[in-house]
Amino acid sequence: DTAVSQTPKYLVTQMGNDKSIKCEQNLGHDTMYWYKQDSKKFLKIMFSYNNKELIINETVPNRFSPKSPDKAHLNLHINSLELGDSAVYFCASSATGQGGYTFGSGTRLTVV
Amino acid sequence: AQSVSQHNHHVILSEAASLELGCNYSYGGTVNLFWYVQYPGQHLQLLLKYFSGDPLVKGIKGFEAEFIKSKFSFNLRKPSVQWSDTAEYFCAVIVTGGFKTIFGAGTRLFVKA
């Protein structure tokens, strides 16, 4: 039973396309996150939702739009993909205020 | 704003050597502290965490970390590393009760067999 599952695991697409990454957690956590990990392994928070409400929205191009239909799901849609969007995107979840995250296995996005 | 500094970007050790990875954070209030490990090609996994109480925290796989409040430090240690410890290690901090965890830049550990 995967606690935090992301799909797809790999995504190769052309510049200008629109793509989505899905994330689901079965841990009963009420907070979910999207992080971007660049080629140097640096982790940067993008978004966080708590009980379906957006609570963190870092300086991210508005081509990126998160959606949380319920507290177990947090999806990421990216419009007009650019070369610089190539990275590994991690979904994570935690119980409110606990901070200890459970991460998904990541989605490696390559824009060509 | 909070920040996390990991002093060593790359560490190379031989098997059975002792390990200490430095981590310092900047925030004057109460924080929760974490170490995560990312094995090659995998996702991050929680190694250990400190919320309160005994400042010496023991985690999985023989790792431990010590919180020294006066130094704003949370260094990770292991007495004897193994080849399988080769991975990237991330220190992280969150303001107690907050939502945003800040990660350090990571330390890449390579253990020679």
Short mmCIF file of C-alpha atoms in Angstrom, two decimals:
data_model
loop_
_atom_site.label_atom_id
_atom_site.label_comp_id
_atom_site.label_asym_id
_atom_site.label_seq_id
_atom_site.Cartn_x
_atom_site.Cartn_y
_atom_site.Cartn_z
CA ASP A 1 0.00 0.00 0.00
CA THR A 2 1.71 3.15 -1.22
CA ALA A 3 1.24 5.99 1.27
CA VAL A 4 1.80 8.87 -1.18
CA SER A 5 1.50 7.96 -4.81
CA GLN A 6 2.30 10.18 -7.77
CA THR A 7 1.58 9.61 -11.42
CA PRO A 8 3.20 9.55 -13.83
CA LYS A 9 6.69 8.62 -12.68
CA TYR A 10 8.27 9.92 -15.88
CA LEU A 11 6.97 12.57 -18.24
CA VAL A 12 8.71 13.64 -21.44
CA THR A 13 6.99 16.35 -23.40
CA GLN A 14 7.62 19.14 -25.86
CA MET A 15 7.83 22.82 -25.08
CA GLY A 16 4.50 24.56 -25.13
CA ASN A 17 2.47 21.53 -24.10
CA ASP A 18 0.19 21.36 -21.07
CA LYS A 19 0.57 18.49 -18.62
CA SER A 20 -0.74 17.34 -15.25
CA ILE A 21 0.77 15.37 -12.38
CA LYS A 22 -1.49 13.64 -9.88
CA CYS A 23 -0.88 12.90 -6.21
CA GLU A 24 -2.89 10.91 -3.73
CA GLN A 25 -2.21 10.03 -0.10
CA ASN A 26 -3.91 7.43 2.07
CA LEU A 27 -2.38 8.46 5.39
CA GLY A 28 -5.25 10.64 6.56
CA HIS A 29 -2.98 13.68 6.52
CA ASP A 30 -4.62 17.06 6.12
CA THR A 31 -1.73 18.96 4.53
CA MET A 32 -0.20 18.28 1.12
CA TYR A 33 2.68 19.90 -0.73
CA TRP A 34 4.40 20.20 -4.07
CA TYR A 35 8.17 20.56 -4.11
CA LYS A 36 10.46 21.02 -7.10
CA GLN A 37 13.93 19.43 -7.04
CA ASP A 38 16.35 20.80 -9.59
CA SER A 39 19.36 19.13 -11.15
CA LYS A 40 21.52 20.16 -8.18
CA LYS A 41 19.09 18.41 -5.82
CA PHE A 42 17.89 21.68 -4.33
CA LEU A 43 14.34 21.35 -2.96
CA LYS A 44 12.01 24.30 -3.28
CA ILE A 45 8.46 24.42 -2.00
CA MET A 46 5.88 25.44 -4.57
CA PHE A 47 2.46 25.00 -3.01
CA SER A 48 0.76 23.67 0.07
CA TYR A 49 -2.86 22.86 0.76
CA ASN A 50 -4.41 22.30 4.18
CA ASN A 51 -7.85 20.69 4.11
CA LYS A 52 -8.29 21.73 0.46
CA GLU A 53 -7.32 25.34 1.12
CA LEU A 54 -4.25 26.88 -0.47
CA ILE A 55 -1.96 28.04 2.33
CA ILE A 56 1.43 28.35 0.66
CA ASN A 57 1.91 29.77 -2.80
CA GLU A 58 5.55 30.55 -3.39
CA THR A 59 6.87 32.63 -6.22
CA VAL A 60 5.96 30.24 -8.97
CA PRO A 61 4.97 31.19 -12.53
CA ASN A 62 1.20 31.25 -12.89
CA ARG A 63 1.56 28.58 -15.57
CA PHE A 64 1.59 26.24 -12.57
CA SER A 65 -1.82 25.67 -11.01
CA PRO A 66 -2.49 23.28 -8.15
CA LYS A 67 -5.88 21.76 -7.49
CA SER A 68 -7.05 19.88 -4.43
CA PRO A 69 -10.44 18.24 -4.94
CA ASP A 70 -10.27 16.75 -1.44
CA LYS A 71 -7.68 16.51 1.29
CA ALA A 72 -6.34 13.23 -0.01
CA HIS A 73 -5.53 14.58 -3.48
CA LEU A 74 -3.35 17.37 -4.77
CA ASN A 75 -2.77 17.69 -8.50
CA LEU A 76 -0.44 20.00 -10.39
CA HIS A 77 -1.24 21.33 -13.82
CA ILE A 78 1.40 23.06 -15.89
CA ASN A 79 0.57 25.14 -18.95
CA SER A 80 2.89 26.10 -21.79
CA LEU A 81 5.80 24.01 -20.56
CA GLU A 82 9.29 25.51 -20.85
CA LEU A 83 12.73 23.93 -20.88
CA GLY A 84 13.41 25.32 -17.40
CA ASP A 85 10.50 23.35 -15.99
CA SER A 86 12.52 20.17 -16.35
CA ALA A 87 13.00 18.82 -12.84
CA VAL A 88 11.75 16.20 -10.43
CA TYR A 89 8.47 17.18 -8.78
CA PHE A 90 7.71 15.65 -5.39
CA CYS A 91 4.38 15.52 -3.69
CA ALA A 92 4.38 15.19 0.11
CA SER A 93 1.89 15.08 2.93
CA SER A 94 1.94 15.66 6.67
CA ALA A 95 -0.35 16.03 9.64
CA THR A 96 -0.95 19.69 10.48
CA GLY A 97 1.84 21.24 12.48
CA GLN A 98 3.89 18.05 12.57
CA GLY A 99 6.21 18.90 9.72
CA GLY A 100 7.50 15.39 9.17
CA TYR A 101 6.68 14.65 5.58
CA THR A 102 5.91 11.50 3.72
CA PHE A 103 7.08 11.97 0.15
CA GLY A 104 5.84 10.45 -3.05
CA SER A 105 8.28 8.77 -5.40
CA GLY A 106 8.56 11.84 -7.60
CA THR A 107 7.74 12.69 -11.20
CA ARG A 108 10.70 13.32 -13.45
CA LEU A 109 9.58 15.90 -15.99
CA THR A 110 11.72 16.45 -19.06
CA VAL A 111 10.78 19.20 -21.47
CA VAL A 112 12.39 18.94 -24.89
CA ALA B 1 13.00 34.43 7.21
CA GLN B 2 14.15 30.98 8.15
CA SER B 3 17.11 29.41 6.41
CA VAL B 4 19.02 26.17 6.70
CA SER B 5 22.73 25.76 5.99
CA GLN B 6 24.46 22.49 5.37
CA HIS B 7 28.17 23.04 5.42
CA ASN B 8 29.39 20.09 3.44
CA HIS B 9 28.13 19.67 -0.09
CA HIS B 10 30.08 16.50 -0.79
CA VAL B 11 31.54 14.01 1.67
CA ILE B 12 33.53 10.93 0.76
CA LEU B 13 34.22 8.31 3.41
CA SER B 14 35.48 4.76 3.57
CA GLU B 15 33.31 2.07 5.08
CA ALA B 16 33.44 1.96 8.89
CA ALA B 17 34.45 5.62 9.13
CA SER B 18 32.46 7.89 11.40
CA LEU B 19 30.14 10.47 9.92
CA GLU B 20 29.10 13.92 11.04
CA LEU B 21 27.12 16.22 8.77
CA GLY B 22 26.65 19.79 9.88
CA CYS B 23 23.36 21.67 9.84
CA ASN B 24 22.62 25.15 11.13
CA TYR B 25 19.38 27.05 10.95
CA SER B 26 18.43 30.64 11.45
CA TYR B 27 15.24 31.34 13.35
CA GLY B 28 14.84 32.74 16.82
CA GLY B 29 11.67 30.91 17.82
CA THR B 30 10.70 27.31 18.45
CA VAL B 31 11.35 24.94 15.59
CA ASN B 32 11.01 21.30 14.70
CA LEU B 33 14.05 19.78 13.01
CA PHE B 34 14.44 16.89 10.61
CA TRP B 35 16.94 14.90 8.63
CA TYR B 36 15.84 13.22 5.41
CA VAL B 37 17.76 10.80 3.21
CA GLN B 38 17.42 10.39 -0.53
CA TYR B 39 19.00 7.25 -1.97
CA PRO B 40 20.03 7.40 -5.63
CA GLY B 41 16.97 7.59 -7.87
CA GLN B 42 14.55 7.49 -4.97
CA HIS B 43 12.34 9.83 -2.99
CA LEU B 44 13.13 11.45 0.33
CA GLN B 45 12.58 9.44 3.48
CA LEU B 46 12.51 10.70 7.04
CA LEU B 47 15.60 9.62 9.02
CA LEU B 48 14.82 11.30 12.31
CA LYS B 49 13.10 14.29 13.84
CA TYR B 50 13.32 16.53 16.88
CA PHE B 51 10.30 18.23 18.37
CA SER B 52 11.17 18.63 22.05
CA GLY B 53 12.72 16.80 24.99
CA ASP B 54 16.02 14.94 24.84
CA PRO B 55 18.21 16.85 22.38
CA LEU B 56 19.91 13.64 21.28
CA VAL B 57 17.58 11.97 18.83
CA LYS B 58 18.00 8.47 17.48
CA GLY B 59 16.69 7.59 14.05
CA ILE B 60 16.61 4.68 11.69
CA LYS B 61 19.65 2.80 10.36
CA GLY B 62 21.91 3.78 13.26
CA PHE B 63 21.74 7.54 12.66
CA GLU B 64 21.43 10.07 15.44
CA ALA B 65 21.37 13.85 15.64
CA GLU B 66 21.97 16.33 18.41
CA PHE B 67 20.08 19.57 18.79
CA ILE B 68 22.21 22.31 20.32
CA LYS B 69 19.90 25.26 20.80
CA SER B 70 22.64 27.75 21.65
CA LYS B 71 24.38 26.98 18.37
CA PHE B 72 21.21 26.66 16.27
CA SER B 73 22.62 23.35 15.11
CA PHE B 74 21.26 19.89 14.43
CA ASN B 75 24.18 17.76 13.26
CA LEU B 76 23.71 14.25 11.97
CA ARG B 77 26.03 11.46 13.10
CA LYS B 78 26.68 7.81 12.52
CA PRO B 79 29.55 5.96 14.21
CA SER B 80 30.31 3.60 11.34
CA VAL B 81 29.03 4.13 7.80
CA GLN B 82 28.30 1.44 5.27
CA TRP B 83 28.41 1.47 1.49
CA SER B 84 24.60 1.44 1.51
CA ASP B 85 24.58 4.83 3.25
CA THR B 86 25.63 6.45 -0.03
CA ALA B 87 22.88 9.02 -0.56
CA GLU B 88 21.93 12.68 -0.38
CA TYR B 89 21.10 13.95 3.12
CA PHE B 90 18.85 16.92 3.75
CA CYS B 91 18.41 18.87 6.94
CA ALA B 92 15.06 20.63 7.30
CA VAL B 93 13.34 22.99 9.73
CA ILE B 94 9.78 24.08 10.31
CA VAL B 95 8.49 26.68 12.72
CA THR B 96 6.55 24.78 15.39
CA GLY B 97 2.91 24.71 14.36
CA GLY B 98 3.73 26.13 10.95
CA PHE B 99 3.20 24.73 7.49
CA LYS B 100 6.36 25.50 5.54
CA THR B 101 9.39 23.26 5.89
CA ILE B 102 12.64 24.77 4.67
CA PHE B 103 15.24 22.34 3.36
CA GLY B 104 18.98 22.73 3.31
CA ALA B 105 20.83 22.37 0.02
CA GLY B 106 21.74 18.76 0.81
CA THR B 107 24.99 16.88 1.42
CA ARG B 108 25.97 14.16 -0.99
CA LEU B 109 27.65 11.29 0.87
CA PHE B 110 29.64 8.70 -1.01
CA VAL B 111 30.90 5.70 0.95
CA LYS B 112 33.70 3.72 -0.64
CA ALA B 113 33.48 -0.03 -0.19
#
